[in-house]
Coordinates of C-alpha atoms in Angstrom, one line a residue:
M1 CA 71.7 102.3 153.7
T2 CA 70.4 98.7 153.0
G3 CA 73.0 96.0 152.6
R4 CA 72.9 92.9 150.5
V5 CA 72.0 89.3 151.2
T6 CA 73.5 86.4 149.2
L7 CA 71.9 83.0 149.5
L8 CA 74.9 81.0 148.7
G9 CA 75.2 77.3 148.0
A10 CA 78.3 75.7 149.6
G11 CA 78.0 72.5 147.5
P12 CA 78.0 68.9 148.7
G13 CA 80.8 69.0 151.2
D14 CA 84.2 69.2 149.5
P15 CA 85.3 72.8 149.9
E16 CA 86.9 72.9 146.5
L17 CA 83.5 72.4 144.9
L18 CA 82.4 75.9 146.0
T19 CA 81.9 78.2 143.0
L20 CA 84.3 81.0 142.2
L21 CA 81.5 83.6 142.7
G22 CA 80.7 81.9 146.1
W23 CA 84.4 82.3 147.1
R24 CA 84.3 86.0 146.3
R25 CA 81.0 86.6 148.1
L26 CA 82.5 85.0 151.2
Q27 CA 85.5 87.2 151.0
E28 CA 83.3 90.3 150.8
A29 CA 80.9 89.3 153.6
T30 CA 80.7 91.2 156.9
V31 CA 78.2 88.7 158.3
V32 CA 77.9 84.9 157.5
L33 CA 75.0 82.8 158.7
Y34 CA 76.0 79.1 158.1
D35 CA 74.3 75.7 158.2
R36 CA 75.3 72.6 160.2
L37 CA 76.5 70.6 157.2
V38 CA 78.7 73.3 155.7
N39 CA 82.4 72.3 155.6
P40 CA 84.1 74.2 158.5
S41 CA 87.1 75.1 156.3
L42 CA 84.9 77.5 154.3
L43 CA 84.7 79.7 157.4
L44 CA 88.4 80.6 156.9
I45 CA 87.5 82.4 153.6
P46 CA 85.8 85.5 155.2
D47 CA 87.8 88.3 156.6
V48 CA 89.1 88.0 160.2
N49 CA 86.6 90.6 161.3
T50 CA 83.6 89.0 159.7
K51 CA 80.8 88.0 162.1
L52 CA 80.1 84.2 161.9
I53 CA 76.8 82.8 163.2
N54 CA 76.0 79.1 163.3
V55 CA 72.3 78.7 162.6
G56 CA 72.5 75.0 161.7
K57 CA 69.6 72.7 162.3
A58 CA 69.7 68.9 162.9
R59 CA 66.8 66.5 162.8
G60 CA 64.6 67.2 165.9
T61 CA 66.8 70.1 167.1
E62 CA 67.7 73.6 165.9
R63 CA 69.8 76.4 167.1
L64 CA 67.5 79.0 165.6
S65 CA 64.0 78.7 164.2
Q66 CA 63.5 79.6 160.5
D67 CA 61.6 82.7 161.5
Q68 CA 64.5 83.8 163.6
I69 CA 66.9 83.2 160.7
N70 CA 64.7 85.2 158.4
A71 CA 64.5 88.1 160.8
L72 CA 68.3 88.1 161.2
L73 CA 68.9 88.3 157.5
V74 CA 66.6 91.4 157.3
Q75 CA 68.1 92.9 160.4
Y76 CA 71.7 92.8 159.2
A77 CA 70.8 93.9 155.7
Q78 CA 68.9 96.9 157.0
A79 CA 71.9 97.8 159.1
G80 CA 74.0 98.0 155.9
E81 CA 75.9 94.7 156.3
V82 CA 77.1 92.5 153.4
V83 CA 75.4 89.2 154.4
V84 CA 76.0 85.7 153.2
R85 CA 73.5 82.9 154.1
L86 CA 75.8 79.9 153.6
K87 CA 73.7 76.8 152.9
A88 CA 74.8 73.2 152.2
G89 CA 74.2 72.0 148.6
D90 CA 72.1 74.4 146.5
P91 CA 69.9 77.0 148.2
Y92 CA 66.8 76.0 146.1
V93 CA 67.1 72.2 146.3
F94 CA 65.0 71.0 149.2
G95 CA 66.3 73.7 151.5
R96 CA 64.6 76.8 152.9
G97 CA 66.3 79.0 150.3
G98 CA 63.1 79.7 148.4
E99 CA 61.3 80.7 151.7
E100 CA 64.2 83.0 152.7
A101 CA 64.2 84.6 149.2
Q102 CA 60.4 85.2 149.5
Y103 CA 60.9 86.8 153.0
L104 CA 63.7 89.0 151.7
A105 CA 61.6 90.1 148.7
A106 CA 58.6 90.9 150.9
H107 CA 60.8 93.1 153.1
H108 CA 62.4 94.9 150.0
I109 CA 65.9 93.6 150.8
N110 CA 68.5 93.6 148.0
F111 CA 69.3 89.9 147.6
E112 CA 70.8 87.4 145.1
V113 CA 71.1 83.6 144.8
V114 CA 74.4 82.0 144.1
P115 CA 73.8 78.4 143.1
G116 CA 75.7 75.5 144.7
L117 CA 76.5 72.0 143.3
T118 CA 73.7 69.7 144.6
S119 CA 74.6 66.4 146.1
A120 CA 71.8 64.9 144.0
I121 CA 74.1 65.0 141.1
T122 CA 77.7 65.5 142.4
G123 CA 77.3 62.9 145.1
L124 CA 76.4 60.2 142.6
G125 CA 79.4 61.2 140.4
A126 CA 81.7 61.0 143.4
A127 CA 80.6 57.4 143.9
G128 CA 81.0 56.4 140.3
I129 CA 77.3 56.6 139.4
P130 CA 76.4 58.8 136.4
I131 CA 72.9 60.1 137.1
T132 CA 72.0 59.5 133.4
N133 CA 73.5 57.1 130.9
R134 CA 72.2 56.3 127.4
Q135 CA 72.3 52.6 128.1
Y136 CA 70.4 52.7 131.4
A137 CA 68.6 56.0 132.0
S138 CA 67.6 59.1 130.0
S139 CA 66.0 61.0 132.9
F140 CA 66.3 61.5 136.6
H141 CA 64.0 62.5 139.4
V142 CA 65.0 64.1 142.7
I143 CA 62.7 63.5 145.6
T144 CA 62.7 64.6 149.2
G145 CA 62.7 61.6 151.5
Q146 CA 61.1 63.6 154.4
K147 CA 57.4 63.2 155.0
R148 CA 55.3 66.1 153.8
H149 CA 53.1 68.2 156.1
G150 CA 50.3 66.2 157.7
D151 CA 52.1 62.9 156.7
Q152 CA 50.9 63.4 153.1
Q153 CA 52.2 60.5 151.0
L154 CA 54.3 60.8 147.9
D155 CA 52.7 59.6 144.6
W156 CA 54.2 56.2 145.0
A157 CA 52.3 54.7 142.0
N158 CA 53.8 57.3 139.7
L159 CA 57.3 57.1 141.1
A160 CA 57.3 53.3 140.9
Q161 CA 56.6 53.4 137.1
L162 CA 59.3 56.0 136.3
E163 CA 62.2 54.5 134.3
G164 CA 64.8 57.1 135.0
T165 CA 67.1 57.4 138.1
L166 CA 65.4 58.1 141.4
V167 CA 67.4 60.1 143.9
F168 CA 66.0 60.6 147.4
L169 CA 67.6 63.3 149.5
M170 CA 67.1 63.4 153.3
G171 CA 65.5 60.0 153.2
M172 CA 67.6 57.8 155.5
A173 CA 65.0 57.7 158.3
E174 CA 62.4 56.6 155.7
L175 CA 64.5 54.1 153.8
P176 CA 62.4 51.0 154.8
E177 CA 59.2 52.9 153.8
I178 CA 60.7 54.1 150.5
C179 CA 61.7 50.5 149.5
R180 CA 58.4 49.0 150.7
Q181 CA 56.2 51.5 148.9
L182 CA 58.1 51.3 145.6
I183 CA 58.0 47.5 145.6
A184 CA 54.3 47.5 146.6
H185 CA 53.5 49.8 143.7
G186 CA 55.2 47.7 141.1
K187 CA 58.9 48.6 141.1
N188 CA 61.1 45.5 140.4
P189 CA 62.6 44.4 143.8
K190 CA 65.8 43.6 142.0
T191 CA 66.3 47.2 140.8
P192 CA 69.9 48.2 141.6
T193 CA 70.1 50.5 144.6
A194 CA 72.8 52.4 146.4
V195 CA 73.1 54.5 149.5
I196 CA 76.0 57.0 149.7
Q197 CA 76.9 58.7 153.0
W198 CA 79.0 61.9 153.2
A199 CA 79.3 62.1 149.4
T200 CA 82.4 63.9 148.1
Q201 CA 84.1 63.9 151.5
W202 CA 87.0 61.9 153.0
R203 CA 84.5 59.8 155.0
Q204 CA 82.4 58.9 152.0
K205 CA 80.9 55.3 152.2
M206 CA 78.6 53.4 150.0
A207 CA 76.3 50.4 150.3
L208 CA 75.2 48.6 147.1
G209 CA 72.3 46.2 146.7
D210 CA 68.9 45.8 145.3
L211 CA 65.6 47.5 146.3
D212 CA 64.7 44.5 148.4
N213 CA 68.0 44.0 150.3
I214 CA 69.5 47.5 150.5
E215 CA 68.4 47.9 154.1
T216 CA 70.6 44.9 155.1
A217 CA 73.6 46.3 153.1
V218 CA 73.2 49.7 154.9
K219 CA 73.2 48.0 158.3
Q220 CA 76.3 46.0 157.4
K221 CA 78.1 49.1 156.3
R222 CA 76.7 51.0 159.3
L223 CA 75.6 53.9 157.2
A224 CA 73.5 56.8 158.6
A225 CA 72.4 60.3 157.6
P226 CA 73.4 62.4 155.8
A227 CA 73.1 60.1 152.8
L228 CA 71.7 59.8 149.3
I229 CA 69.4 57.0 148.2
V230 CA 69.9 56.1 144.5
I231 CA 67.5 53.7 142.7
G232 CA 68.0 52.7 139.1
E233 CA 70.0 50.8 136.5
V234 CA 72.8 53.4 136.5
V235 CA 73.9 52.0 139.9
R236 CA 75.3 49.0 138.0
L237 CA 78.2 51.3 136.8
A238 CA 79.4 52.0 140.4
H239 CA 82.0 49.2 140.4
Q240 CA 83.4 50.2 137.1
L241 CA 83.5 54.0 137.5
Q242 CA 84.5 54.5 141.1
L243 CA 87.7 56.6 141.2
K244 CA 90.5 55.1 143.3
R245 CA 93.3 57.3 144.3
S246 CA 96.3 56.7 146.6
L247 CA 95.1 59.0 149.5
S248 CA 91.3 58.6 149.1
A249 CA 89.6 58.5 152.5
R250 CA 92.7 60.1 154.1
H251 CA 91.9 63.2 156.2
I252 CA 94.8 65.5 156.9
L253 CA 94.7 68.5 159.3
A254 CA 96.9 71.4 158.2
P255 CA 97.6 75.0 159.1
S256 CA 95.2 77.4 157.4
N257 CA 98.1 79.1 155.7
L258 CA 99.6 75.9 154.2
D259 CA 101.6 76.3 151.0
R260 CA 99.1 76.1 148.2
S261 CA 101.4 73.9 146.0
L262 CA 101.6 71.2 148.7
L263 CA 97.8 71.5 149.4
F264 CA 96.9 70.9 145.8
K265 CA 99.3 68.0 145.5
L266 CA 97.7 66.2 148.4
Q267 CA 94.2 66.9 147.1
D268 CA 95.1 65.6 143.7
L269 CA 96.1 62.3 145.4
G270 CA 92.7 62.0 146.8
A271 CA 93.3 63.3 150.4
T272 CA 90.9 65.7 152.0
V273 CA 92.7 68.6 153.7
D274 CA 90.9 70.6 156.4
F275 CA 92.4 73.2 158.6
Y276 CA 93.1 74.4 162.1
V277 CA 93.1 78.1 162.6
T278 CA 96.6 79.6 162.4
S279 CA 97.5 83.0 163.7
Q280 CA 97.9 85.5 160.9
P281 CA 101.4 87.1 160.5
Q282 CA 101.6 90.9 160.3
R283 CA 104.7 92.9 159.5
V284 CA 106.2 95.0 162.2
K285 CA 106.9 98.4 160.8
K286 CA 110.3 99.6 161.9
P287 CA 113.6 100.7 160.2
L288 CA 115.6 98.0 158.6
P289 CA 119.2 97.4 159.8
D290 CA 122.3 98.4 157.9
F291 CA 122.9 95.3 155.7
S292 CA 126.4 96.5 154.9
K293 CA 127.5 95.4 158.4
F294 CA 126.7 91.7 157.7
R295 CA 127.9 88.9 155.5
Q296 CA 125.3 86.3 156.2
L297 CA 121.4 86.7 156.2
T298 CA 119.5 83.9 157.7
L299 CA 115.7 83.8 157.1
K300 CA 113.7 81.7 159.5
D301 CA 110.7 81.0 157.2
Y302 CA 108.7 82.2 154.2
F303 CA 107.0 85.0 156.1
S304 CA 110.4 86.4 157.1
Y305 CA 111.2 86.8 153.5
Q306 CA 107.8 88.1 152.5
Y307 CA 107.8 90.8 155.1
L308 CA 111.5 91.7 154.4
I309 CA 110.5 92.4 150.8
Q310 CA 107.6 94.5 152.0
A311 CA 109.9 96.5 154.3
L312 CA 112.4 97.0 151.5
N313 CA 109.6 98.3 149.2
A314 CA 108.4 100.7 152.0
Q315 CA 111.8 102.3 151.9
Q316 CA 111.9 102.4 148.1
L317 CA 114.4 99.5 148.0
D318 CA 114.3 96.0 146.5
I319 CA 116.2 92.7 146.8
R320 CA 119.3 94.3 145.3
A321 CA 119.8 95.9 148.8
L322 CA 120.9 92.4 149.9
A323 CA 123.7 92.1 147.3
G324 CA 126.9 90.7 148.8
L325 CA 125.0 88.8 151.6
Q326 CA 125.1 85.0 151.8
L327 CA 121.5 83.8 152.1
S328 CA 120.5 80.8 154.2
T329 CA 117.4 79.2 155.6
S330 CA 116.4 75.9 157.2
D331 CA 112.9 76.2 155.7
S332 CA 112.8 73.8 152.7
L333 CA 109.8 75.5 151.0
L334 CA 111.4 78.9 151.3
K335 CA 114.6 77.5 149.9
Q336 CA 112.8 76.3 146.9
T337 CA 111.1 79.7 146.4
L338 CA 114.4 81.6 146.6
Q339 CA 116.1 79.2 144.3
R340 CA 113.3 79.5 141.7
Q341 CA 114.0 83.3 141.8
G342 CA 117.6 82.5 140.8
L343 CA 119.2 83.2 144.3
Q344 CA 122.0 81.1 145.7
I345 CA 121.1 79.6 149.1
A346 CA 123.6 78.2 151.6
D347 CA 122.9 74.8 153.0
D348 CA 121.5 74.2 156.5
A349 CA 124.9 73.5 158.0
S350 CA 126.2 76.9 156.9
S351 CA 123.1 78.5 158.4
T352 CA 123.7 76.8 161.8
N353 CA 127.5 77.7 161.8
F354 CA 126.8 81.4 161.5
L355 CA 124.0 81.8 164.1
N356 CA 126.3 83.4 166.7
D357 CA 128.6 85.1 164.3
A358 CA 128.6 88.9 164.7
K359 CA 128.4 89.2 160.9
T360 CA 125.2 87.2 160.7
L361 CA 121.8 88.8 160.7
I362 CA 118.8 86.5 161.5
I363 CA 115.3 87.6 160.4
G364 CA 112.2 86.0 161.8
P365 CA 109.0 86.4 163.9
Q366 CA 109.2 89.1 166.6
D367 CA 108.2 86.8 169.5
L368 CA 110.6 84.0 168.7
Q369 CA 113.1 83.5 171.5
I370 CA 116.6 83.6 169.9
T371 CA 119.7 84.4 171.8
A372 CA 121.8 85.6 168.9
A373 CA 122.8 89.2 169.2
N374 CA 121.8 90.2 165.7
Y375 CA 118.1 89.1 165.5
Y376 CA 115.6 91.2 163.7
G377 CA 111.9 90.5 164.5
I378 CA 110.2 91.6 161.3
Y379 CA 106.7 90.2 161.9
T380 CA 104.3 89.2 164.7
Y381 CA 101.1 87.1 164.9
Q382 CA 97.5 88.2 165.1
R383 CA 95.4 85.6 166.8
R384 CA 92.1 85.0 165.1
E385 CA 89.4 84.1 167.6
L386 CA 87.6 81.4 165.5
T387 CA 87.1 77.8 166.6
L388 CA 86.2 75.5 163.7
E389 CA 83.9 72.6 164.6
Q390 CA 86.6 69.9 163.7
N391 CA 86.8 66.6 165.5
L392 CA 90.4 65.5 166.1
A393 CA 89.4 61.9 165.9
D394 CA 88.4 62.3 162.3
F395 CA 92.0 63.0 161.1
Q396 CA 94.8 60.5 160.4
A397 CA 97.6 63.1 160.1
V398 CA 98.6 66.7 160.9
I399 CA 101.1 69.1 159.3
F400 CA 103.2 71.7 161.2
T401 CA 105.2 74.2 159.2
C402 CA 106.6 76.3 162.1
S403 CA 106.5 76.4 165.9
Q404 CA 103.6 78.8 165.9
D405 CA 101.5 76.1 164.1
V406 CA 102.0 73.9 167.2
L407 CA 100.8 76.6 169.5
D408 CA 97.7 77.2 167.3
F409 CA 97.0 73.5 167.2
R410 CA 97.2 73.3 171.0
R411 CA 94.8 76.2 171.2
D412 CA 92.2 74.9 168.8
F413 CA 91.9 71.4 170.3
S414 CA 91.1 70.7 173.9
K415 CA 93.2 67.5 174.3
P416 CA 95.9 67.6 171.5
E417 CA 98.3 65.5 173.6
A418 CA 95.9 62.5 173.2
A419 CA 96.3 62.2 169.4
S420 CA 98.4 59.1 169.6
W421 CA 96.9 57.6 166.4
M422 CA 98.0 60.5 164.2
V423 CA 101.1 60.9 162.1
A424 CA 102.7 64.4 162.4
F425 CA 104.5 65.9 159.5
V426 CA 107.0 68.7 160.2
T427 CA 109.0 70.8 157.8
S428 CA 112.1 71.1 159.9
S429 CA 113.9 68.6 162.1
K430 CA 114.2 71.3 164.7
M431 CA 110.5 71.1 165.4
Q432 CA 110.7 67.6 166.7
A433 CA 111.6 68.9 170.2
T434 CA 108.6 71.3 170.0
I435 CA 106.1 68.5 169.6
K436 CA 107.6 65.8 171.7
T437 CA 104.9 66.3 174.4
L438 CA 102.1 65.6 171.9
A439 CA 102.7 61.8 171.8
F440 CA 102.0 61.3 168.1
K441 CA 102.1 57.9 166.5
K442 CA 105.0 59.0 164.4
V443 CA 106.8 62.2 163.5
V444 CA 108.0 62.5 159.9
V445 CA 110.3 65.4 158.8
L446 CA 109.4 66.7 155.3
N447 CA 112.9 67.4 154.0
G448 CA 113.7 68.2 150.4
D449 CA 111.7 69.7 147.6
L450 CA 107.9 69.7 147.1
L451 CA 108.0 66.4 145.2
N452 CA 109.9 64.7 148.0
M453 CA 107.4 66.1 150.6
E454 CA 104.6 64.6 148.5
Q455 CA 106.3 61.2 148.4
L456 CA 107.0 61.2 152.1
I457 CA 103.3 61.9 152.9
L458 CA 102.2 59.3 150.3
E459 CA 104.4 56.6 151.8
E460 CA 103.0 57.1 155.3
L461 CA 99.4 57.4 154.4
K462 CA 98.7 55.5 151.2
H463 CA 96.4 52.5 151.0
E464 CA 98.2 49.2 151.2

């Protein structure tokens, strides 16, 4: 049976700009072939058993030729796989999406195209430049900056006379030639010009100038590919419309299972949150203890509670089976969750006092070393063998929500102990001992509710 191939646009770089259909197709995929400029965090969306293949090409080098990529798409589809070809930007905007679609059609493969947001538009918007504006431009033109086959030249005479916004993609290597040709063919040398590197991402930078001096501005800002070149009067609006947020340009490394509420708060403040691969918790299926023998129930973390409820449901019980027990936890996020459900939670001191009490039942991960007699290991971790191509030097901070996160962080990065420039945020003061060998610049305990956590991170990382 023939499978399906989805040519999927990943967007300009920010993983939140992936479309909803794109997200669903990644979840369904059994094979993903992805490009070099795709955000690594998107590779956490597919199932743990999905085959991931890096086919990214850089200027002058390539992992696989286009012919080899085409052949793989057909091979996997004919084997019945659900294939996603994950491409930066939009598949049909100056990529090889059209060629891949033609190849698939010629081989009678079931395929579809899921558009992605192109940087030619979204990248400008992220830098405060509207691609059209009634005062300045009523049209726009997107041009490839790479030379055509046989060094065939663009129609510079026509391009120089266009009054709309000119956007060159993949043109950084040709920037001097682009400026020279446009001026030589009649474009006003004082036409406002911008170059935007890494648009929509934490490392986004922009150089502003005119057509005749943008090269100098680019050198001063030390910009390089990948970048957009924008030429036109709309560039004048960049100073007025650039969005300034408290955590813009801040890059935070977090566990892939980070609480969504905290993740969204940080993103709304302008931070980019990318992930290290955390081991996936799985419930251990075994009979529950007799709760009537205990007076105190201590939950180590959110997963302890989640899998306890699953275990209760499996035995046709619900949370009423815990009636009469005093609940406690040192996990502040779990405490908030339980309180929102109307449950009374003992404070941390009560939790600590009862640890060695015969009437206290402690529930947590199976492989956690706890000496208390009444410890019930309700879940364990499944290790996902996936290494994201993240560079530790690109991050200013890291978040740890449990001791397992620290183990996963050590596994994912070759020299984690060298991250002396990073601020580490932990959700429990007990974790400070766990990370003391990792020589972070500072360790901040995220005590309190979600709002307090947000404020603590903001105070440490905000722009002065």
